[in-house]
JSON list of N, CA, C and O in Angstrom, two decimals:
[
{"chain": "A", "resi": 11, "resn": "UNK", "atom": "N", "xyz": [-32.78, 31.05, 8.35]},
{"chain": "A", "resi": 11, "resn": "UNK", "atom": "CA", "xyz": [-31.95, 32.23, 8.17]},
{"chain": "A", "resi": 11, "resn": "UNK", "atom": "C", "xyz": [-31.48, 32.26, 6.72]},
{"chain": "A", "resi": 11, "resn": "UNK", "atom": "O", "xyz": [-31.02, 31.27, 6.16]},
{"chain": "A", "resi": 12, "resn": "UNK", "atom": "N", "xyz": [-31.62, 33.35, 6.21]},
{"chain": "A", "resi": 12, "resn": "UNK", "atom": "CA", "xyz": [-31.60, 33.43, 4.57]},
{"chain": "A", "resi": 12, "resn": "UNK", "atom": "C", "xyz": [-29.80, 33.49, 5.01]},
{"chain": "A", "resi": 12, "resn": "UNK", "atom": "O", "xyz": [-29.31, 34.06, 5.98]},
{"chain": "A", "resi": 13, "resn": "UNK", "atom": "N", "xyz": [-28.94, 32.51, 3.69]},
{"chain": "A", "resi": 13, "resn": "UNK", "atom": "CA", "xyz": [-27.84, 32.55, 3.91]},
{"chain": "A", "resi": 13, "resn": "UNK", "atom": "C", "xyz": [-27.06, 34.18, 3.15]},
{"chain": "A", "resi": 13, "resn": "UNK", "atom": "O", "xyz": [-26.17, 34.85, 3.67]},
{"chain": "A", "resi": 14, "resn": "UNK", "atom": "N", "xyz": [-27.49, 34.33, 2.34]},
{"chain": "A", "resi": 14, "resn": "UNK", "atom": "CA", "xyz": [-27.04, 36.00, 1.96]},
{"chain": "A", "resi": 14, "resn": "UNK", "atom": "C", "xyz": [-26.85, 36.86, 3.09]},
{"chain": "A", "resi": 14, "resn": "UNK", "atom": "O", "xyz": [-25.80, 37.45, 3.37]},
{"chain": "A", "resi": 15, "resn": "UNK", "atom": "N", "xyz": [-28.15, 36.89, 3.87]},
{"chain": "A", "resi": 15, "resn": "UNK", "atom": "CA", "xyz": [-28.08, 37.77, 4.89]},
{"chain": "A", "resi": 15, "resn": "UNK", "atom": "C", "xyz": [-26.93, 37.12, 5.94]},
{"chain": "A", "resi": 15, "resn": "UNK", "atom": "O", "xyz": [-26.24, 37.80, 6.69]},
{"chain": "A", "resi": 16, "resn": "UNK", "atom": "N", "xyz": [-26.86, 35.70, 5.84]},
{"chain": "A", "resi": 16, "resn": "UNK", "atom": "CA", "xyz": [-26.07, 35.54, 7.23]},
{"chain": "A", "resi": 16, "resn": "UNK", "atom": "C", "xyz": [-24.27, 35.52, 6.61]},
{"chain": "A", "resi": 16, "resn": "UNK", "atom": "O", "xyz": [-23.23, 35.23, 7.22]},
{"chain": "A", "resi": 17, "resn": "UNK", "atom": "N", "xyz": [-24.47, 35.91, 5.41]},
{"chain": "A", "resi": 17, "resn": "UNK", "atom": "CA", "xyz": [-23.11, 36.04, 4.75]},
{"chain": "A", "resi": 17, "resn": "UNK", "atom": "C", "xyz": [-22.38, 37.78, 5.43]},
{"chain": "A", "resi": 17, "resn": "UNK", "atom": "O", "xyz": [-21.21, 38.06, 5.70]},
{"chain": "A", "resi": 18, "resn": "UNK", "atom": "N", "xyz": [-23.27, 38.41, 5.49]},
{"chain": "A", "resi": 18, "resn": "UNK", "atom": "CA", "xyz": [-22.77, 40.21, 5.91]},
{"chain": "A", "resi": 18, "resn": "UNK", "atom": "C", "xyz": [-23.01, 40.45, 7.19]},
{"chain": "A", "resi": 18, "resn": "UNK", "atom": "O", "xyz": [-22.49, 41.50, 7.55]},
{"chain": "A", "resi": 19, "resn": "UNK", "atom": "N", "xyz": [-23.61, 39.89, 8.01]},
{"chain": "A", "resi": 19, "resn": "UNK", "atom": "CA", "xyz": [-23.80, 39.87, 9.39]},
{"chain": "A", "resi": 19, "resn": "UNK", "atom": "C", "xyz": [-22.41, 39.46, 10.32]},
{"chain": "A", "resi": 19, "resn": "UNK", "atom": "O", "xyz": [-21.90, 38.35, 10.18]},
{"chain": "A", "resi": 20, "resn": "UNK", "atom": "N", "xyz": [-21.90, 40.35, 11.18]},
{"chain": "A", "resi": 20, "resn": "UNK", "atom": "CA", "xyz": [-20.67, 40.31, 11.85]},
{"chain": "A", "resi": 20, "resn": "UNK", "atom": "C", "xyz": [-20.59, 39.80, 13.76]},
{"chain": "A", "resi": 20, "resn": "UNK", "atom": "O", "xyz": [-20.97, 40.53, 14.67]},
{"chain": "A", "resi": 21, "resn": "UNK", "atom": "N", "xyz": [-20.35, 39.22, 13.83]},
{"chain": "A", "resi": 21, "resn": "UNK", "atom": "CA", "xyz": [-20.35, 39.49, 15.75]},
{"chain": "A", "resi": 21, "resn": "UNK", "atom": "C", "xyz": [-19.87, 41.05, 15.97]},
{"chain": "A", "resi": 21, "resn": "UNK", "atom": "O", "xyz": [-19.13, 41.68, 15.21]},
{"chain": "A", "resi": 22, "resn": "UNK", "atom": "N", "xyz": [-20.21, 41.34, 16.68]},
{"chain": "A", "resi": 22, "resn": "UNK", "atom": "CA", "xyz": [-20.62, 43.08, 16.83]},
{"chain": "A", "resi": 22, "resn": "UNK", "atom": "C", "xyz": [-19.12, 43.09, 18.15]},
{"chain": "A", "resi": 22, "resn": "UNK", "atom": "O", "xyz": [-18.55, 44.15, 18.40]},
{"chain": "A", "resi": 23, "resn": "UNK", "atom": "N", "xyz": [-18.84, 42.20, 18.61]},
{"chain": "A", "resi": 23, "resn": "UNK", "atom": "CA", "xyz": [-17.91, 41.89, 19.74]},
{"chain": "A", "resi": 23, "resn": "UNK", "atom": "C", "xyz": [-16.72, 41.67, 18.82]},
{"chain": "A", "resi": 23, "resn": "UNK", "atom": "O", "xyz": [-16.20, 42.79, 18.79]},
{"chain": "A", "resi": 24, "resn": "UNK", "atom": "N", "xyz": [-15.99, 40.87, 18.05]},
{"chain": "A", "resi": 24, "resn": "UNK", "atom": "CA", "xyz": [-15.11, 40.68, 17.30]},
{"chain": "A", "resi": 24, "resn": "UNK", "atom": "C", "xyz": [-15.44, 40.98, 15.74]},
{"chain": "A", "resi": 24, "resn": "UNK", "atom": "O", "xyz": [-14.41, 40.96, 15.07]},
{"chain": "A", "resi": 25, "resn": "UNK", "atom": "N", "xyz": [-15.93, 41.09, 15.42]},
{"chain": "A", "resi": 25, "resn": "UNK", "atom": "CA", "xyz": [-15.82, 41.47, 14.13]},
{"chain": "A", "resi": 25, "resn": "UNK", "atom": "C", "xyz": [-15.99, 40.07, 13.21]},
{"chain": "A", "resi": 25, "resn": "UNK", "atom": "O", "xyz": [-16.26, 40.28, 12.03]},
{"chain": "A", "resi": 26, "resn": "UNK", "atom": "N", "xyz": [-15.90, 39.13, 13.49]},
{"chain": "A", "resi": 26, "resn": "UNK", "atom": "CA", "xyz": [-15.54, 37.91, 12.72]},
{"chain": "A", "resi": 26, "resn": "UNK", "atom": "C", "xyz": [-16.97, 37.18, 12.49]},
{"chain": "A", "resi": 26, "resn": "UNK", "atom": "O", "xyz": [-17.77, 37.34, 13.42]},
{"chain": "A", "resi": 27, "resn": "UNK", "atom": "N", "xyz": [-17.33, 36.53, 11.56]},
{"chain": "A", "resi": 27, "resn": "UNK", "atom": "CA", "xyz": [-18.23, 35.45, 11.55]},
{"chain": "A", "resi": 27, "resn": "UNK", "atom": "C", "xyz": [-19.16, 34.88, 12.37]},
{"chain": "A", "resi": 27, "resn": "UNK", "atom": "O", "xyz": [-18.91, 34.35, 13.45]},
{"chain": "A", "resi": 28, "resn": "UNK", "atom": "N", "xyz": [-20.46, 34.98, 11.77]},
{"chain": "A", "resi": 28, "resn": "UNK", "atom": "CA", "xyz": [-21.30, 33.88, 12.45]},
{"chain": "A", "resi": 28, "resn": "UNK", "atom": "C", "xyz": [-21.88, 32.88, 11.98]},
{"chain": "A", "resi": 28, "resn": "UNK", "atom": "O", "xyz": [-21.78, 32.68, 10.77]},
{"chain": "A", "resi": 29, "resn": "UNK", "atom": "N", "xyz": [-22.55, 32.09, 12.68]},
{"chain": "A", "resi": 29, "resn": "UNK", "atom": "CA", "xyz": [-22.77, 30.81, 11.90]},
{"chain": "A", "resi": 29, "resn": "UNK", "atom": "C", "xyz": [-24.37, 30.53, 12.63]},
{"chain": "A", "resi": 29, "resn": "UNK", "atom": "O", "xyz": [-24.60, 31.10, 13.69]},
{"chain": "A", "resi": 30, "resn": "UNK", "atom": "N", "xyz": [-25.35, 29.72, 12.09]},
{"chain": "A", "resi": 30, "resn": "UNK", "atom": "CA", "xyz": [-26.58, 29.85, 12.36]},
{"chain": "A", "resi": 30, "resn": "UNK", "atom": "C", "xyz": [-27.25, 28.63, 13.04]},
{"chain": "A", "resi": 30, "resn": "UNK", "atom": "O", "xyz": [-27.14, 27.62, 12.35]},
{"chain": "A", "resi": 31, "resn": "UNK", "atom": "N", "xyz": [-27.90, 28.44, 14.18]},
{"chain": "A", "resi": 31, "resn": "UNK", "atom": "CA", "xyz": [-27.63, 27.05, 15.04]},
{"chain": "A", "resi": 31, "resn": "UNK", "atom": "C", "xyz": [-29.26, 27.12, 14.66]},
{"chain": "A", "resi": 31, "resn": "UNK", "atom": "O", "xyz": [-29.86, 27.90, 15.40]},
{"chain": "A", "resi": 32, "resn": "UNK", "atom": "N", "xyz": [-30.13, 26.45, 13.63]},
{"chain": "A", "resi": 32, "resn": "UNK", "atom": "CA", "xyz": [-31.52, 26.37, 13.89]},
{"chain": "A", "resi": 32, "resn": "UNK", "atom": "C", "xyz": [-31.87, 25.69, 14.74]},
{"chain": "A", "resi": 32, "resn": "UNK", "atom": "O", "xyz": [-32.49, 26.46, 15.47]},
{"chain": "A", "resi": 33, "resn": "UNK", "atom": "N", "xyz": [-31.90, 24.72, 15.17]},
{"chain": "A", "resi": 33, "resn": "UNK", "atom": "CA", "xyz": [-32.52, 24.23, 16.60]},
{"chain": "A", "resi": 33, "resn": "UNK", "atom": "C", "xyz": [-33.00, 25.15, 17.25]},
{"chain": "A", "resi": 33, "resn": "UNK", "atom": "O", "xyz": [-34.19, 25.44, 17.29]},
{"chain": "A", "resi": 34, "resn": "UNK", "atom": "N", "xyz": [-31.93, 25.80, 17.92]},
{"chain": "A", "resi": 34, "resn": "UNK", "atom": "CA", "xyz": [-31.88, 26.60, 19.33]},
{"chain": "A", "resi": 34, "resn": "UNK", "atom": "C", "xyz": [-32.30, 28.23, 18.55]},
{"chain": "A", "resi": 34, "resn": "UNK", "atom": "O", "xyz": [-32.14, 29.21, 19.29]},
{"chain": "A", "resi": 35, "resn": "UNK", "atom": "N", "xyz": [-32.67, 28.42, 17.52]},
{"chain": "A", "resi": 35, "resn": "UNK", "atom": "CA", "xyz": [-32.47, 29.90, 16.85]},
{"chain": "A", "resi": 35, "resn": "UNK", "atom": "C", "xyz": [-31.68, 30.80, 17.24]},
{"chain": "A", "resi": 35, "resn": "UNK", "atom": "O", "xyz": [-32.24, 31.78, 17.74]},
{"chain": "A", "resi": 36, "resn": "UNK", "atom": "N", "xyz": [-30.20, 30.81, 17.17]},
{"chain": "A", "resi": 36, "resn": "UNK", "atom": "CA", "xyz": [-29.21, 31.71, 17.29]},
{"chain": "A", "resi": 36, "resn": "UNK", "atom": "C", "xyz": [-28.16, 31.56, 16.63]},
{"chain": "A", "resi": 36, "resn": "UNK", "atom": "O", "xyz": [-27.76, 30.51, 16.14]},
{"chain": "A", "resi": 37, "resn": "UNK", "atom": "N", "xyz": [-27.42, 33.09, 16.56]},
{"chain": "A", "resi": 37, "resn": "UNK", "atom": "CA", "xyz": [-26.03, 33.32, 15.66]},
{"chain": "A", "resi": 37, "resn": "UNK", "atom": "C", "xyz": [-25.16, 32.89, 16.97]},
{"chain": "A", "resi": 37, "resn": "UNK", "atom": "O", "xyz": [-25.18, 33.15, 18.17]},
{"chain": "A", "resi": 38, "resn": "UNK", "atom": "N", "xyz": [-24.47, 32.20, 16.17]},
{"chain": "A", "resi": 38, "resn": "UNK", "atom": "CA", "xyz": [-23.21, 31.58, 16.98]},
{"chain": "A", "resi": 38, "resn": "UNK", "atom": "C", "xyz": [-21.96, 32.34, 17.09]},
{"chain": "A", "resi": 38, "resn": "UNK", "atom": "O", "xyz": [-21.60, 32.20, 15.92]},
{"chain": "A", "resi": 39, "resn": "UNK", "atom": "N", "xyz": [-21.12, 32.96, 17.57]},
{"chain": "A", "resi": 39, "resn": "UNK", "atom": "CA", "xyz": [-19.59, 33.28, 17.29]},
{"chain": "A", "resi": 39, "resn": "UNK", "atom": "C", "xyz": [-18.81, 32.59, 18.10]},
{"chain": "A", "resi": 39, "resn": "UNK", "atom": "O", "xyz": [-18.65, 32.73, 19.31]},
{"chain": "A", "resi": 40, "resn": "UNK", "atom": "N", "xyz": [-18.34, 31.86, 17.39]},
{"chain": "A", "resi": 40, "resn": "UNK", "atom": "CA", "xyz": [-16.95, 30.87, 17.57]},
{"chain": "A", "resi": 40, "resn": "UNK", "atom": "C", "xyz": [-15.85, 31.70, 18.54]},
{"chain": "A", "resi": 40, "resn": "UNK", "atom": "O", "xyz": [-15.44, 31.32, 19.64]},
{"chain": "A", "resi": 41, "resn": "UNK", "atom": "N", "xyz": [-15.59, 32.61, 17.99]},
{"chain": "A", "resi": 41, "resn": "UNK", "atom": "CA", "xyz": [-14.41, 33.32, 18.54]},
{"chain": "A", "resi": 41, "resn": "UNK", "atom": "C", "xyz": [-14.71, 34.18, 19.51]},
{"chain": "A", "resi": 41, "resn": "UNK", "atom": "O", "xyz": [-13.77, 34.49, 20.24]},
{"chain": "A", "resi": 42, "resn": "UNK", "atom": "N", "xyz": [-15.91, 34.73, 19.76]},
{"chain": "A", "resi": 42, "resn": "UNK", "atom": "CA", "xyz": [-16.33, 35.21, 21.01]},
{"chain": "A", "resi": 42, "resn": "UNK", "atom": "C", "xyz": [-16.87, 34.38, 21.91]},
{"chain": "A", "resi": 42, "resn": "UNK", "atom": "O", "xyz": [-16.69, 34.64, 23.10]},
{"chain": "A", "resi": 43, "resn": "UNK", "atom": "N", "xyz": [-17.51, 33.41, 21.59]},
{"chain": "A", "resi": 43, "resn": "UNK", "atom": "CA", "xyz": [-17.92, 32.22, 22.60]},
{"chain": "A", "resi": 43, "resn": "UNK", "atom": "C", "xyz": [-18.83, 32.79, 22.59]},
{"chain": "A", "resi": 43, "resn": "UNK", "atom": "O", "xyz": [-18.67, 33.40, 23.65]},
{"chain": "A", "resi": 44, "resn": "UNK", "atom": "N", "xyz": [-19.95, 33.18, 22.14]},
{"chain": "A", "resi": 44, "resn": "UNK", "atom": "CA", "xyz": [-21.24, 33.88, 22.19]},
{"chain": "A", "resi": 44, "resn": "UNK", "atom": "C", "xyz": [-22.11, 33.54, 21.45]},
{"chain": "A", "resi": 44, "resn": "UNK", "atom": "O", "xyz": [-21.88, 33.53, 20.24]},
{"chain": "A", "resi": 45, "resn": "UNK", "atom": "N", "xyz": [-23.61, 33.07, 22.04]},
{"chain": "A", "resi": 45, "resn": "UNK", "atom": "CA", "xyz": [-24.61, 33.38, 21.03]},
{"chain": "A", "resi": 45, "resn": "UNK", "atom": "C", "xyz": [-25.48, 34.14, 21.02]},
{"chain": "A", "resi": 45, "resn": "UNK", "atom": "O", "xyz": [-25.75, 34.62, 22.12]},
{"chain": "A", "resi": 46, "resn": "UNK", "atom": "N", "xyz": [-26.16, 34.52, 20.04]},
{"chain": "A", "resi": 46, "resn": "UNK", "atom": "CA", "xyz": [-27.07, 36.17, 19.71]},
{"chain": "A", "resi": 46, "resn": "UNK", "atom": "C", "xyz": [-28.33, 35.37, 19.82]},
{"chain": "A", "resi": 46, "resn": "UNK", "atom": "O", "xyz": [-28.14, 34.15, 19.89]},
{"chain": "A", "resi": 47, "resn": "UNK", "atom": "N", "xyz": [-29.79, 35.84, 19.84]},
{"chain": "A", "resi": 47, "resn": "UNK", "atom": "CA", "xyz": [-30.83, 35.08, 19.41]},
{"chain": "A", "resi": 47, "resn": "UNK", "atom": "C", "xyz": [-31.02, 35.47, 18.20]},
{"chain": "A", "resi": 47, "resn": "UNK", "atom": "O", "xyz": [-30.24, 36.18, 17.58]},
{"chain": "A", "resi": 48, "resn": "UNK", "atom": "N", "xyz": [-32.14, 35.00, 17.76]},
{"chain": "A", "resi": 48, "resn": "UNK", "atom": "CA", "xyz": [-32.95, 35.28, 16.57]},
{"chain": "A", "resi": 48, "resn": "UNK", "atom": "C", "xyz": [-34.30, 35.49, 16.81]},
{"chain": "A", "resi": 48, "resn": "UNK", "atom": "O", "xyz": [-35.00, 34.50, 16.59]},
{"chain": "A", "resi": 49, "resn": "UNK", "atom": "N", "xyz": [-34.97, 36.64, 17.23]},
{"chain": "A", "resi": 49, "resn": "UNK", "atom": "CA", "xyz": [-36.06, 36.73, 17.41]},
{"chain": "A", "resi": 49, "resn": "UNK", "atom": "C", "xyz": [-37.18, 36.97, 16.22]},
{"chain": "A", "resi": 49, "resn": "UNK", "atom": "O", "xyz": [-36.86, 37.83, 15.39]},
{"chain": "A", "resi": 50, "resn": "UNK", "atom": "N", "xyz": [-38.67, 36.23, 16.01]},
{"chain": "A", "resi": 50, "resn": "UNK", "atom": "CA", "xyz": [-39.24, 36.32, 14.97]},
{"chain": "A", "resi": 50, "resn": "UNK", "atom": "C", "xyz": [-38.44, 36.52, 13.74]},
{"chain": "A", "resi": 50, "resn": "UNK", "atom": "O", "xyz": [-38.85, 37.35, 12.93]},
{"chain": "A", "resi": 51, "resn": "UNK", "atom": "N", "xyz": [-37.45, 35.92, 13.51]},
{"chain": "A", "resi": 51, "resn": "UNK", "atom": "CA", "xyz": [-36.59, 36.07, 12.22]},
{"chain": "A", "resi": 51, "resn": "UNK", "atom": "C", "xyz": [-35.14, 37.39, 12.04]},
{"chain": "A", "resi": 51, "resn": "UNK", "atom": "O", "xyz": [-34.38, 37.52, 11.08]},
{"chain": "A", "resi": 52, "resn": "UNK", "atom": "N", "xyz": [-35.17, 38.19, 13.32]},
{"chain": "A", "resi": 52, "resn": "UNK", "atom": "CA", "xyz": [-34.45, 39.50, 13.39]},
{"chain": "A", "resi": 52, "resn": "UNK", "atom": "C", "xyz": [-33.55, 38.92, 14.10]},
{"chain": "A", "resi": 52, "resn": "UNK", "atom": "O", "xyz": [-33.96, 38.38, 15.13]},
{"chain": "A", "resi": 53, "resn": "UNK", "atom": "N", "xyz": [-32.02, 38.84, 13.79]},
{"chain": "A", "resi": 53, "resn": "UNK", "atom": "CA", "xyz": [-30.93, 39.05, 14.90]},
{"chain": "A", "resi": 53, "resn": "UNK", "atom": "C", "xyz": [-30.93, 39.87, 15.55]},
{"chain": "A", "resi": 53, "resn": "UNK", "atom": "O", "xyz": [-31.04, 41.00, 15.07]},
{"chain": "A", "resi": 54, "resn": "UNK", "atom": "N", "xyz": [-30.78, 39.63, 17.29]},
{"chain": "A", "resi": 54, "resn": "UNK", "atom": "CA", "xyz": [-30.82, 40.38, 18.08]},
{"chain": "A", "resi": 54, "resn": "UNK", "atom": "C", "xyz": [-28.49, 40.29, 18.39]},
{"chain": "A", "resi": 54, "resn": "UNK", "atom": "O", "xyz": [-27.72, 39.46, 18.85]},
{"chain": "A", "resi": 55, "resn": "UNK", "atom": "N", "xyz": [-28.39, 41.26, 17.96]},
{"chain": "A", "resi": 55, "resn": "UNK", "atom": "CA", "xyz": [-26.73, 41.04, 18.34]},
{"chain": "A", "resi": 55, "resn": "UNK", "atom": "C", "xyz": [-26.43, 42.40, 19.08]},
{"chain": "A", "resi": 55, "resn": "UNK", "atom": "O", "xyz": [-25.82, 43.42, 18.75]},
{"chain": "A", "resi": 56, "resn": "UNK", "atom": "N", "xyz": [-26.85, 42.15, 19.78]},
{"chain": "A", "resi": 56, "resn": "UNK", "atom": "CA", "xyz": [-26.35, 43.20, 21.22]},
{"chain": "A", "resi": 56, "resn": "UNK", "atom": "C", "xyz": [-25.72, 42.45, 22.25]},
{"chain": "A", "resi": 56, "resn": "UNK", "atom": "O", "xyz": [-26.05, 41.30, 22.51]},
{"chain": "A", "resi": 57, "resn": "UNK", "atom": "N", "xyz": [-25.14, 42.85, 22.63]},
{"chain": "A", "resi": 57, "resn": "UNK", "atom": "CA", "xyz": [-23.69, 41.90, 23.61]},
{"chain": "A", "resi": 57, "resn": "UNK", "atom": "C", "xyz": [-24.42, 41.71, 24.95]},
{"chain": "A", "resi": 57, "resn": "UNK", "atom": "O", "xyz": [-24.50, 40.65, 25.57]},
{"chain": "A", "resi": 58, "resn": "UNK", "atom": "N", "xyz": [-24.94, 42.86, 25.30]},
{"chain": "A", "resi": 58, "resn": "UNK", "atom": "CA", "xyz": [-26.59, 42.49, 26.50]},
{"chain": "A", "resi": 58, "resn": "UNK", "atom": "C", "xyz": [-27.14, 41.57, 26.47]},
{"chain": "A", "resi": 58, "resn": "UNK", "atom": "O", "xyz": [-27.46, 41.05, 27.54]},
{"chain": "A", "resi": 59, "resn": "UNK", "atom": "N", "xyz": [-27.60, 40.82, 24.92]},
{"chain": "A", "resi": 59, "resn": "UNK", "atom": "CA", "xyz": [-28.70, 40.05, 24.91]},
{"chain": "A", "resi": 59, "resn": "UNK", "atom": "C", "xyz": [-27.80, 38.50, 24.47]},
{"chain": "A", "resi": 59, "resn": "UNK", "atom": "O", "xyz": [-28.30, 37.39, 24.29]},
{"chain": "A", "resi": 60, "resn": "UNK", "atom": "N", "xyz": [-26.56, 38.83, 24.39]},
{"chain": "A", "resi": 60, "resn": "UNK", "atom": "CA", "xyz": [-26.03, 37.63, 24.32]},
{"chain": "A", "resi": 60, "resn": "UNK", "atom": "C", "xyz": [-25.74, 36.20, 24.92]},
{"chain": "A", "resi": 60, "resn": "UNK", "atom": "O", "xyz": [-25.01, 36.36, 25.90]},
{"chain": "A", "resi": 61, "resn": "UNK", "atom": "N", "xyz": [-25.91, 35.39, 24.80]},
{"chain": "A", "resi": 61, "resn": "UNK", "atom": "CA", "xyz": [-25.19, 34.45, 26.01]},
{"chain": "A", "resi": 61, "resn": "UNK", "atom": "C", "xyz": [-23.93, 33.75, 25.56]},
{"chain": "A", "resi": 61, "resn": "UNK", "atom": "O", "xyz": [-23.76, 33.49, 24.37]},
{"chain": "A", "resi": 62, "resn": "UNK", "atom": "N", "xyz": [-22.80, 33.35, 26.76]},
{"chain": "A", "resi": 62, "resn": "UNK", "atom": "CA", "xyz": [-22.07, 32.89, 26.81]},
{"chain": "A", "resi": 62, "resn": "UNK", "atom": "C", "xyz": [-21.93, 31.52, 26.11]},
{"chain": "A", "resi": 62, "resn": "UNK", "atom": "O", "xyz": [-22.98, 31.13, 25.60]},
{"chain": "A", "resi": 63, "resn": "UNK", "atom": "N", "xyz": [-20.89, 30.71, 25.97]},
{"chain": "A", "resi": 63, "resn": "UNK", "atom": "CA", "xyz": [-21.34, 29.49, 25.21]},
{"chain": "A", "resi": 63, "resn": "UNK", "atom": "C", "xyz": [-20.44, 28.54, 26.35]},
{"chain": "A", "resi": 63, "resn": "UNK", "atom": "O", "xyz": [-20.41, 27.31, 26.24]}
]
């Protein structure tokens, strides 16, 4: 995950920060307890496609 891009990217649920888990390929939000995937390189941050943490 290019860090520029993951510098302007928001949790779409709170507004606040994400952070980037490569292992598992997903945006993390701390404060929502949520993670987004990362599909072929595209954040998927739709609250649908999210999972719980």
């Amino acid at each position: 995950m290019d860090p520029k891009m993951l510098s302007v990217l928001v949790c779409p649920k709170t507004g606040g920060p994400l952070s980037y888990d490569s292992d598992k390929k997903e945006l993390i939000s701390k404060s929502a307890k949520l993670a987004f995937p990362v599909r072929e390189g595209v954040p998927i941050l739709l609250l649908d496609e999210a999972r719980a943490l």
